[in-house]
Coordinates of C-alpha atoms and ligand atoms in Angstrom, one line a residue:
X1 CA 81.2 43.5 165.8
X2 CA 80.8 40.0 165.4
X3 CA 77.7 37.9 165.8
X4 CA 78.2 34.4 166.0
X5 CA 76.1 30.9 167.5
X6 CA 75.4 30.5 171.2
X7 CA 78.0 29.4 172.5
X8 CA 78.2 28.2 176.3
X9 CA 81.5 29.8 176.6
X10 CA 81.3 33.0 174.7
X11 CA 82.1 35.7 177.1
X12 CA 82.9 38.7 174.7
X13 CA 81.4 41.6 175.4
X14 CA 81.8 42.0 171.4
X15 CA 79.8 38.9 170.9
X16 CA 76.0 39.1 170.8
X17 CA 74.0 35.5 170.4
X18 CA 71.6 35.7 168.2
X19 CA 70.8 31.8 168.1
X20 CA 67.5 31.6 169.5
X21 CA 64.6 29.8 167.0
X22 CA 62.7 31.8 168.3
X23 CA 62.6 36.1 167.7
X24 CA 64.4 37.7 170.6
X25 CA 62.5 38.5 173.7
X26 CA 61.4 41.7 173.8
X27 CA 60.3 41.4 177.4
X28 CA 63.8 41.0 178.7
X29 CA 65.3 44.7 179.2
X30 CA 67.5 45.8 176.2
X31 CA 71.2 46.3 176.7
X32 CA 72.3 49.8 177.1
X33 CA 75.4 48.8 175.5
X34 CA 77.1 50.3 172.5
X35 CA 77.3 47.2 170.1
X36 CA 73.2 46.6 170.7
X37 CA 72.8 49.9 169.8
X38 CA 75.1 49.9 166.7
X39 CA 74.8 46.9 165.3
X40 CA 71.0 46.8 165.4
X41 CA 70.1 50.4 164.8
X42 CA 67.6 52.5 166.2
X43 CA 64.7 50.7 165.1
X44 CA 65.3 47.6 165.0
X45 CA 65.2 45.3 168.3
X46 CA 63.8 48.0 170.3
X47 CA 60.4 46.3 171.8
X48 CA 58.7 50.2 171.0
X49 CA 59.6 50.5 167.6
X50 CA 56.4 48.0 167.1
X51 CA 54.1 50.2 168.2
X52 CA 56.5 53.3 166.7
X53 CA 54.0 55.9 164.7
X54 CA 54.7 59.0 162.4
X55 CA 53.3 62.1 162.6
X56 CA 54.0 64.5 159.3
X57 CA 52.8 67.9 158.9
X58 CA 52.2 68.1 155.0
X59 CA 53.2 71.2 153.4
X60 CA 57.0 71.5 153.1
X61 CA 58.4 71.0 149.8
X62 CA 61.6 67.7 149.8
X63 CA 64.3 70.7 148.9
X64 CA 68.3 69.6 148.6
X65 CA 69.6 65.5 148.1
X66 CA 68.8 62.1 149.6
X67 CA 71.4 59.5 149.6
X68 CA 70.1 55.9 148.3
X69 CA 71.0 53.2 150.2
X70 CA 71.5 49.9 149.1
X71 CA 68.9 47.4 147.4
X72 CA 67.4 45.3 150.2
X73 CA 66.0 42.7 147.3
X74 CA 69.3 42.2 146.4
X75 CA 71.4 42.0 149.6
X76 CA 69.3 39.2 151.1
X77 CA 69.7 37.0 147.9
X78 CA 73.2 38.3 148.2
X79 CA 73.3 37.1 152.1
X80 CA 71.9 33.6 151.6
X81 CA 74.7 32.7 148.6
X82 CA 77.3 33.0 151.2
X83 CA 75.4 29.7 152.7
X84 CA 77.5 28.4 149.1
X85 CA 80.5 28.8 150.5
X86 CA 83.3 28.2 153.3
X87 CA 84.7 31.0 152.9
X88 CA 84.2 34.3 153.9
X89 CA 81.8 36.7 151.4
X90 CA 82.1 40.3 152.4
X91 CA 79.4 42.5 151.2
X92 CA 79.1 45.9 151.2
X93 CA 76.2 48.7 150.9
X94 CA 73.8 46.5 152.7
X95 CA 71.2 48.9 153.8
X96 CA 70.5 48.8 157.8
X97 CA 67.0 47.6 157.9
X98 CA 64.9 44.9 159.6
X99 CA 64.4 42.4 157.0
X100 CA 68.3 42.3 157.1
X101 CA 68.5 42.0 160.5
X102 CA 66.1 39.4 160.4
X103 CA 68.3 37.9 157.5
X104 CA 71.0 37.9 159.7
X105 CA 69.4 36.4 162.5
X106 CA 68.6 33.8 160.4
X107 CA 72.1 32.6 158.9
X108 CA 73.7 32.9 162.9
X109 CA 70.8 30.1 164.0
X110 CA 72.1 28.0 161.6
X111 CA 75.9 28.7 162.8
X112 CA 77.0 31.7 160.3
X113 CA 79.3 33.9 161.7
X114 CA 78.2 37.3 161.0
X115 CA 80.2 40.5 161.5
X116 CA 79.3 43.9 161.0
X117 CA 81.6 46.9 160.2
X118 CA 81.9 50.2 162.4
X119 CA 81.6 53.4 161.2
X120 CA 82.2 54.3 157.8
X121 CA 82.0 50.5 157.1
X122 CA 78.4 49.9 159.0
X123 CA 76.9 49.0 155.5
X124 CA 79.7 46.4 155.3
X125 CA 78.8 42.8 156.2
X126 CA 80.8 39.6 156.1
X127 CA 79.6 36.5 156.5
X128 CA 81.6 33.4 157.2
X129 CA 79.9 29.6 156.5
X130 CA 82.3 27.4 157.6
X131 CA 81.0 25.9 160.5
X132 CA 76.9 25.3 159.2
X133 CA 75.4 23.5 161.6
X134 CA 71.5 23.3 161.6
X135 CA 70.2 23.9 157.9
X136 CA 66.6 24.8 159.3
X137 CA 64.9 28.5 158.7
X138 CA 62.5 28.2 161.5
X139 CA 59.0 29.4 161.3
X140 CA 59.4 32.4 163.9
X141 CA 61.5 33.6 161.5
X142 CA 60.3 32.5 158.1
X143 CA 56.6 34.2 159.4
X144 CA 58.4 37.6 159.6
X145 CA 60.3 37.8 156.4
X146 CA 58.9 35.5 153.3
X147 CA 62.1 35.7 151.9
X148 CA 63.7 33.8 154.5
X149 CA 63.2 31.2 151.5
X150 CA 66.0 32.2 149.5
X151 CA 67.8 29.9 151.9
X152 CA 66.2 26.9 150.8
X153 CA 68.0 26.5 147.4
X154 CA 71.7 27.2 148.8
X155 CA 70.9 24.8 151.6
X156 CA 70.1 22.1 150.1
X157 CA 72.8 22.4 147.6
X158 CA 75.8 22.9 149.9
X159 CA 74.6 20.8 152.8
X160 CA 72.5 18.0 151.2
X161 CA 69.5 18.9 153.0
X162 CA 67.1 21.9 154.1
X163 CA 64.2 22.5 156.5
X164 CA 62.7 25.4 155.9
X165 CA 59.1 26.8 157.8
X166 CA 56.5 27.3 155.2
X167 CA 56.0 31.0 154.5
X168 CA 52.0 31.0 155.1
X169 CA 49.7 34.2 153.4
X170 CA 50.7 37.3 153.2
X171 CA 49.1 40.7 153.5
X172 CA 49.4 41.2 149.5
X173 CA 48.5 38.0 148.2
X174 CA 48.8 34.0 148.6
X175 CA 52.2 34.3 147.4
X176 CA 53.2 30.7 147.3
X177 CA 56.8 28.6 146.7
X178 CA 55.5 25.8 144.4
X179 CA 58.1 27.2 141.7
X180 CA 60.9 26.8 143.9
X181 CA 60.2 23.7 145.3
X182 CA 59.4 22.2 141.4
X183 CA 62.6 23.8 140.1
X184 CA 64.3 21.4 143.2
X185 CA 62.8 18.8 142.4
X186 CA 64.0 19.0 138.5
X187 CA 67.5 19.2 139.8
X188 CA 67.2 16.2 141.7
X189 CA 65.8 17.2 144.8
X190 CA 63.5 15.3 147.2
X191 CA 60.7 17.1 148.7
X192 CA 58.5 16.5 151.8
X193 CA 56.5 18.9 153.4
X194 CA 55.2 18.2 156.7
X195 CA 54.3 19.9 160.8
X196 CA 54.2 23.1 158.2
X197 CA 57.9 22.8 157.4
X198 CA 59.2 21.8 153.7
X199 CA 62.4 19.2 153.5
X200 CA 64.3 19.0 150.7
X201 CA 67.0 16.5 150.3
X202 CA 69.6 15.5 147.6
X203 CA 73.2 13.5 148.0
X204 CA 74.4 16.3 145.5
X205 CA 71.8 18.3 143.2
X206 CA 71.9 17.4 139.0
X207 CA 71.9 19.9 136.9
X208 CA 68.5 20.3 135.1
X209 CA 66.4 22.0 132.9
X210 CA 63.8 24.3 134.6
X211 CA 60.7 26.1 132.2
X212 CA 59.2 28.3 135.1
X213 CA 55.2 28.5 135.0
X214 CA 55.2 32.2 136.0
X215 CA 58.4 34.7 136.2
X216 CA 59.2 34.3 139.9
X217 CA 62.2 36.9 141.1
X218 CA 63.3 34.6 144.0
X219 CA 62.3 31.8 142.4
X220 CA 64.6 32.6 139.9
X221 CA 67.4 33.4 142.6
X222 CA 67.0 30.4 145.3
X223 CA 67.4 28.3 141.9
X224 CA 70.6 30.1 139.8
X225 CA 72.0 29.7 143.7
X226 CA 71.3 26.0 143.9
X227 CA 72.5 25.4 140.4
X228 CA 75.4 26.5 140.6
X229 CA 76.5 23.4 142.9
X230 CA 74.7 20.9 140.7
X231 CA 76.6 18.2 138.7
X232 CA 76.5 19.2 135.1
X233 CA 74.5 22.2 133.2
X234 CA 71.4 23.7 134.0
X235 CA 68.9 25.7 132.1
X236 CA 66.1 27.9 132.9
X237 CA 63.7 29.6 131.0
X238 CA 61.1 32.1 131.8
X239 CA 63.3 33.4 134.3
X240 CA 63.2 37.1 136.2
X241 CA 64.7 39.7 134.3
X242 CA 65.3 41.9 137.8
X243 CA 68.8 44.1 138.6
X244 CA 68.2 42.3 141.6
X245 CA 69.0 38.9 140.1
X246 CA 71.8 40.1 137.7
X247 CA 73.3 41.3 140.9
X248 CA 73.1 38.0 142.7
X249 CA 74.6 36.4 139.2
X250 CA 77.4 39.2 139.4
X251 CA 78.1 38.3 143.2
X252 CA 78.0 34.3 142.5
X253 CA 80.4 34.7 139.6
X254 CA 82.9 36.7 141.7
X255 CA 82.4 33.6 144.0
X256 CA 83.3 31.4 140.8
X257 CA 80.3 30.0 139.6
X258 CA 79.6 30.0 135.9
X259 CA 76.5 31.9 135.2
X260 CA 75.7 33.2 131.4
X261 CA 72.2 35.3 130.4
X262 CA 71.5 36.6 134.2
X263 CA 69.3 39.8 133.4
X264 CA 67.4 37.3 130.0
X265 CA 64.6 35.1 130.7
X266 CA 66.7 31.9 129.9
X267 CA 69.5 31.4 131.9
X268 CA 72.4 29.2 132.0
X269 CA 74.5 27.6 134.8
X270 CA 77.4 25.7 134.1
X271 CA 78.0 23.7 138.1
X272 CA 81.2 23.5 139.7
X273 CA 82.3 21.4 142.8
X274 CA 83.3 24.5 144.8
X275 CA 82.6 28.1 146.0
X276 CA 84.9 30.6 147.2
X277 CA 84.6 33.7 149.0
X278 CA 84.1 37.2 147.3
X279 CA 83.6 40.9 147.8
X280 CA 80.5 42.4 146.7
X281 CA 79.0 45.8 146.8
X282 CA 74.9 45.9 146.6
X283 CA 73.2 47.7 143.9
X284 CA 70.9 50.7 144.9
X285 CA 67.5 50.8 146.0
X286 CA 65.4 51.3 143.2
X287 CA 62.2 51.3 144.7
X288 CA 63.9 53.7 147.6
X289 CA 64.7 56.0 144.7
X290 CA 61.6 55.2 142.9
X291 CA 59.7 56.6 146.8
X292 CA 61.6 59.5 146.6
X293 CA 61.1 60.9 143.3
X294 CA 57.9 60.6 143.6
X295 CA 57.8 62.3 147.1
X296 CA 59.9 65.2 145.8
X297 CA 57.0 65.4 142.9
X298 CA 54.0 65.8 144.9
X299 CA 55.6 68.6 147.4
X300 CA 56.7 70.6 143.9
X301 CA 60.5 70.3 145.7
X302 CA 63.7 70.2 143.8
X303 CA 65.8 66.9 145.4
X304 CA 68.6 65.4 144.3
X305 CA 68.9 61.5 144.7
X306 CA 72.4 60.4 145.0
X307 CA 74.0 57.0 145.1
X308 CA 71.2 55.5 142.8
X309 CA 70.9 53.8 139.2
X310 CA 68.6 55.7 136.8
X311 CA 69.1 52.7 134.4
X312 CA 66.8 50.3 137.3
X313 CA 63.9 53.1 136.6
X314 CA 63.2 53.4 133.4
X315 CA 59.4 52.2 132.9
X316 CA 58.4 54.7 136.4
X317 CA 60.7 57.6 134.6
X318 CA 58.8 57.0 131.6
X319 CA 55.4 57.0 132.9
X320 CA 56.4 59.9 135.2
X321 CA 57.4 62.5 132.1
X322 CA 53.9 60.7 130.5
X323 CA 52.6 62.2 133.3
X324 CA 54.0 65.8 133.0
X325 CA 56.9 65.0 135.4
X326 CA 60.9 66.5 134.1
X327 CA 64.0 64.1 135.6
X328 CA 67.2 64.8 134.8
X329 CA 68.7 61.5 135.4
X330 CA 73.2 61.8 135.5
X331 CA 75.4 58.0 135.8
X332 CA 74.3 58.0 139.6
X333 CA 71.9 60.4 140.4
X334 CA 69.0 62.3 139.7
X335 CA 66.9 65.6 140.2
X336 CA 63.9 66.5 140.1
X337 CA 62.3 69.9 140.4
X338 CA 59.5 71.5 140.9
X339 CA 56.3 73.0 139.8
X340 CA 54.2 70.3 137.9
X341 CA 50.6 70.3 136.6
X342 CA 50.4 66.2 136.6
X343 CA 48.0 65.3 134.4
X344 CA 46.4 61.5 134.6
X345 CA 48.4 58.2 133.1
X346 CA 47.6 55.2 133.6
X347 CA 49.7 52.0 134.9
X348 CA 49.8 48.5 135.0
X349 CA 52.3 46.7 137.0
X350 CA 54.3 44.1 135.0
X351 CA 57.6 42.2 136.1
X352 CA 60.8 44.2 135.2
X353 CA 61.4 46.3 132.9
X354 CA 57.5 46.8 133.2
X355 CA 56.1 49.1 135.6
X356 CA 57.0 47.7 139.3
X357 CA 54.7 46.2 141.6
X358 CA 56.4 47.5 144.4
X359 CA 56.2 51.4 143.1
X360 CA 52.4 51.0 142.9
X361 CA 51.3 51.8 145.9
X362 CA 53.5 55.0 146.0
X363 CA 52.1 55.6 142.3
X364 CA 48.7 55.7 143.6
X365 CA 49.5 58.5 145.8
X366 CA 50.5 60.4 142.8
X367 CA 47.4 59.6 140.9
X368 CA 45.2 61.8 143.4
X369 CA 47.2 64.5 142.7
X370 CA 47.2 64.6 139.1
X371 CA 44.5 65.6 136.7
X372 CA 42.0 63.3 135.4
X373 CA 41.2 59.4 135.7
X374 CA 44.2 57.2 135.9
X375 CA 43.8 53.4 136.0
X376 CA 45.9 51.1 138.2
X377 CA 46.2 48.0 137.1
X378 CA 48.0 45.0 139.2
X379 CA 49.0 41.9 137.7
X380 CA 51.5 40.7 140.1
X381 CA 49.7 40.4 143.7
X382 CA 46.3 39.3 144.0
X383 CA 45.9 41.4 147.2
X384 CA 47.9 44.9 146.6
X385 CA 45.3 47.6 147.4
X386 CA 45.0 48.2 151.1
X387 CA 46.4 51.5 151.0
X388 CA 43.5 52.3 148.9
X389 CA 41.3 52.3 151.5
X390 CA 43.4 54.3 154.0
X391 CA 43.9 56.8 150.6
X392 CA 40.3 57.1 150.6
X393 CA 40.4 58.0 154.4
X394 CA 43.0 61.0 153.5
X395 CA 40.0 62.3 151.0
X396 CA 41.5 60.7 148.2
X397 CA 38.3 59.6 145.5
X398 CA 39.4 55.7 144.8
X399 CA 37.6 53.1 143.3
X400 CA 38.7 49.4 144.2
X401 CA 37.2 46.6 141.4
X402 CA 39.7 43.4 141.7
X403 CA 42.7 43.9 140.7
X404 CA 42.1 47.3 139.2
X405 CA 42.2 51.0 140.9
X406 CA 40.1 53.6 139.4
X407 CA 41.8 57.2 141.2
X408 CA 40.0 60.2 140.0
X409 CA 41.8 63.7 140.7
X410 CA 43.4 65.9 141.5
X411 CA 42.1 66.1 145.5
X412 CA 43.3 67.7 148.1
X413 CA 44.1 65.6 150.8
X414 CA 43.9 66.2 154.7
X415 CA 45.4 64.6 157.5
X416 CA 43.9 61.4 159.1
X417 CA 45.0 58.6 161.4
X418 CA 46.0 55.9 159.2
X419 CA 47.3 52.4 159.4
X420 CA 50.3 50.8 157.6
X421 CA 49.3 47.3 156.1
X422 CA 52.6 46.6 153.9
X423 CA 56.0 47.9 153.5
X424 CA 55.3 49.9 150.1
X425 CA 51.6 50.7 151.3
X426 CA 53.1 52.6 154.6
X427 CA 55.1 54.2 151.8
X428 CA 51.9 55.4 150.1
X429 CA 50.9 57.1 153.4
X430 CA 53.8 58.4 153.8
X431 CA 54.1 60.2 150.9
X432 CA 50.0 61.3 151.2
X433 CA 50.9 62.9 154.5
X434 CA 53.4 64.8 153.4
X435 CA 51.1 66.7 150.5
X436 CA 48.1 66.7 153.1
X437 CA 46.9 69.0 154.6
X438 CA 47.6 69.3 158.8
X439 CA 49.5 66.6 160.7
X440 CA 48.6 62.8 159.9
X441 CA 49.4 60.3 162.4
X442 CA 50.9 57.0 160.7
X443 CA 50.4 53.7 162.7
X444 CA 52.3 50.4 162.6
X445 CA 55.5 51.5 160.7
X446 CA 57.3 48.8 161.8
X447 CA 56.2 48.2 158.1
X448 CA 58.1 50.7 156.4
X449 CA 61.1 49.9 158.6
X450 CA 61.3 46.7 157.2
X451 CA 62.9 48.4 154.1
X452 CA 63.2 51.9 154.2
X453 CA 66.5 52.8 155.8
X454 CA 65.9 55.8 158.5
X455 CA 63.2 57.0 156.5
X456 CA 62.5 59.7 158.6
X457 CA 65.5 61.2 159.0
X458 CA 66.4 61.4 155.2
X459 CA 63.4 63.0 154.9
X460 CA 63.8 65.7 158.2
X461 CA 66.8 65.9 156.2
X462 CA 65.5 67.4 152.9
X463 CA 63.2 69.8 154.7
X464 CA 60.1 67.2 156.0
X465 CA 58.3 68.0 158.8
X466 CA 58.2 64.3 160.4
X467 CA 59.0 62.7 163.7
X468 CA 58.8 59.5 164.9
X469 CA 56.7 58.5 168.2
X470 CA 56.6 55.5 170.3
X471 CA 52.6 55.2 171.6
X472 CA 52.0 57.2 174.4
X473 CA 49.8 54.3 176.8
X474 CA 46.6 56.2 178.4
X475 CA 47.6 56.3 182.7
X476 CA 45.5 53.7 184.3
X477 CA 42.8 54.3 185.7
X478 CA 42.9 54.7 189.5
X479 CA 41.1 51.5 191.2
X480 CA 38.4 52.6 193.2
X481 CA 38.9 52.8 196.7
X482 CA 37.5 49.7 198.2
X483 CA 34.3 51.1 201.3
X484 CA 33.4 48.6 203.8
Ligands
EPU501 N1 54.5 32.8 142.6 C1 53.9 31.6 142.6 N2 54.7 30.5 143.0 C2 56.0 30.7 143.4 C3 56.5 32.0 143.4 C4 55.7 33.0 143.0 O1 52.7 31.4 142.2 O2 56.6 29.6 143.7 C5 53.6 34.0 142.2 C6 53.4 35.0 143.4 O3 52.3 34.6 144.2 C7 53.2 36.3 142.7 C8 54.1 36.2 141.4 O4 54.4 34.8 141.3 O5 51.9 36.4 142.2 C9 55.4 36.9 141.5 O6 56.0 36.6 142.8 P1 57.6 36.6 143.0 O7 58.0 35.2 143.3 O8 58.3 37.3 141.8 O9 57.8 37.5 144.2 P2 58.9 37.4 145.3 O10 60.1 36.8 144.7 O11 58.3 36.6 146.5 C10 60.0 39.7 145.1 C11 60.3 40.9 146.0 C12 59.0 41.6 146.3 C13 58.4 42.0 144.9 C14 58.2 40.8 144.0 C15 57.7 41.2 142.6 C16 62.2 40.1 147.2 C17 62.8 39.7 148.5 N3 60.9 40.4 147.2 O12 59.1 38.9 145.8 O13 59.3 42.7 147.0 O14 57.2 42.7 145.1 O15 59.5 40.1 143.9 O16 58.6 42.1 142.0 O17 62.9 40.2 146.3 C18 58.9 44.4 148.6 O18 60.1 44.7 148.6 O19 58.1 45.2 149.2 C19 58.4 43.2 148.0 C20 57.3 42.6 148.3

């Protein structure tokens, strides 16, 4: 299946037109057609997934193996360096969720042609730039997806110029792009930001050297990507030490840029004049795996992750067997069983290899059910703690002072209605739902679809009880019958 620009004339029934600046209109009725249905999977365009909810009955122990799917923080980096190039990048193992889609969506509006594989190659995308037209992320787009910014960098470095939608707040924090847009501006860049929109400019960017105020991860990407079609060398220190960004460097050298210290906090990039195509399969999901050890902990099951890298995990193994918790971790795969008496250990989220932000929430969840007082720091996001609250809701005993978490356990928790506010928070609830006692109804999981691949099923799979509902809408009321 290919998806490629509006075209007046494109009559394929293979072709789907995903042009629009604005997010496709969920009022029209959806296709019934096979290629909507594949190529955008069961959650994803469906009007009802927004108001999907999950209802889990806690209880059942997570009991045989979960396949990992690919890292979604490194497949859209991955996706917006084949804006470097003319030539076709191929990528495989890029996990089928919405911030993907939306990803996608984004590189067809500015004239990418995207094709998806069938089958046993659905995680397989390829992505052709030759024919960029419109180098503009659009807000509509930018406001679902903050890393929609990833493009800026590439952009401006292929096609001389950018316009991309300021990202706004976010529910976890400010979370703003000064770093990227001073690291442009270093190599050469000129910046204006106006009508809410940032413009960068630059006849051809110069290579530069970039000290960044605070480790950024795509700060650190949008700029290795832009670097490495800048005249001459560039060097950047301070930089993100994420598996996320020494697979984007891995994927850029295969597309012949010259990249040394990816995976360091100083990086160098050597520019060249050209880009070609490459094949590149996406690292695993860490966080994913991360959700499901700790999952498979709480419910004293005995799962086996597959398809995942140990190696990305090692400050949340470490704090895990801190907190009484045995992993056997193999090249690819892990296990963990059963029967743990978690005692209390406290956290503090740090940028990699330090404890990740994004397995804090989930780590929370844990913290009720261990032992003692653990403290949860977070350094990263000023704004990270809204699953507290809905915690607290399940019976959880939380205490929420700035950026720190005081959890005292262990308590039981019990079912509850509860609302999603992030994409690691719904995973939190999740995870609380599944230890709880009696069925919890999750709201607004159009969250955790943003980055959890079929979560549902791969849990049904290893023994959850757990379906997905659309909302069922209360009948109308009958109007009253009018009496003269
Ligand atoms: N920051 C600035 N200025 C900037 C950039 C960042 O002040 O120009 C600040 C942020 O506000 C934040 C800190 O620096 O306080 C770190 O932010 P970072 O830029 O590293 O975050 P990000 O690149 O926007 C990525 C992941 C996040 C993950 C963070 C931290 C992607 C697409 N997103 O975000 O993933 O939490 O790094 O590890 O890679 C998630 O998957 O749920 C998620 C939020």
């Amino acid at each position: 299946m290919k998806i490629v620009p509006k075209s007046p004339n494109s009559r394929s029934s293979k072709t789907e037109s995903l042009l629009p600046s604005t997010l496709p209109d969920f009022r029209k009725p959806v296709s019934r057609s096979r290629s909507i249905r594949i190529d955008f999977g069961a959650v994803a365009l469906r009007p009802e997934s927004l108001m999907d909810k999950f209802v889990i009955r806690g209880g059942n122990p997570l009991v045989g193996s979960v396949r990992i799917s690919g890292a979604k923080n490194a497949a859209l980096p991955a996706m917006a360096a084949a804006l470097l190039t003319d030539e076709p990048v191929i990528l495989e193992n890029i996990p089928d969720v919405r911030d993907i889609q939306t990803e996608r969506n984004l590189l067809v509006s500015m004239g990418a042609e995207v094709e998806l594989g069938y089958g046993r190659a659905s995680h397989r995308t390829t992505i052709s730039c030759s024919n960029l037209g419109n180098p503009e992320a659009a807000y509509e787009l930018v406001k679902t997806m903050r890393a929609s910014t990833l493009v800026l960098g590439p952009l401006v470095a292929r096609m001389g110029r950018a316009r991309v939608s300021q990202p706004g707040g976010c529910a976890i924090g400010a979370r703003p792009i000064d770093l990227h847009l001073k690291g442009l501006e270093r190599l050469g860049a000129s910046i204006k930001q106006e009508h809410g929109y940032i413009e960068a400019s630059a006849r051809r960017l110069n290579g530069g050297h970039i000290i960044f105020d605070k480790i950024t991860v795509t700060g650190t990407e949008d700029l290795m990507m832009a670097a490495t079609l800048a005249q001459g060398e560039t060097v950047m220190e301070n930089c993100a030490r994420e598996p996320e960004v020494i697979d984007l460097a891995v994927l850029l050298t295969k597309m012949g840029a010259k990249i040394e210290g990816a995976g360091t906090s100083t990086i160098r990039i050597q520019g060249v004049e050209k880009l070609h195509g490459a094949r590149h399969r996406i690292i695993p999901d860490r966080i994913e795996a991360g959700t499901f050890v700790i999952a498979a902990v709480l419910t004293g099951g005995d799962l086996t992750l597959t398809n995942c890298d140990p190696t990305h995990l090692g400050s949340l193994i470490q704090k895990l067997e801190e907190a009484g918790v045995r992993i056997t971790a193999a090249n690819d795969s892990m296990r963990v069983t059963n029967g743990h008496q978690l005692i209390a250990a406290d956290i503090s989220t740090e940028e990699y290899p330090g404890f990740p932000t994004d397995m804090q929430a989930q780590y929370m969840t844990l913290a009720t059910q261990a032992q003692g007082t653990s403290l949860i720091t977070e350094n990263i996001f000023e704004n990270r703690f809204m699953h507290a609250h809905e915690l607290v809701r399940m019976g959880a005993n939380i205490k929420v002072e700035g950026r720190r978490a005081i959890v005292r356990g262990k308590t039981q928790l019990s079912s509850a209605a509860v609302q999603c506010s992030d994409l690691r928070a719904s995973a939190s609830l999740v995870i609380a739902a599944l230890v709880a006692d009696g069925e919890t109804i999750i709201d607004r999981v159009y969250h955790i679809d943003r980055g959890y691949e079929r979560i549902e099923e791969k849990l049904k799979g290893a023994g959850a009880q757990i379906r997905r509902i659309g909302e069922i809408l209360p009948k109308r009321a009958q109007a009253p019958s009018v009496v003269a």
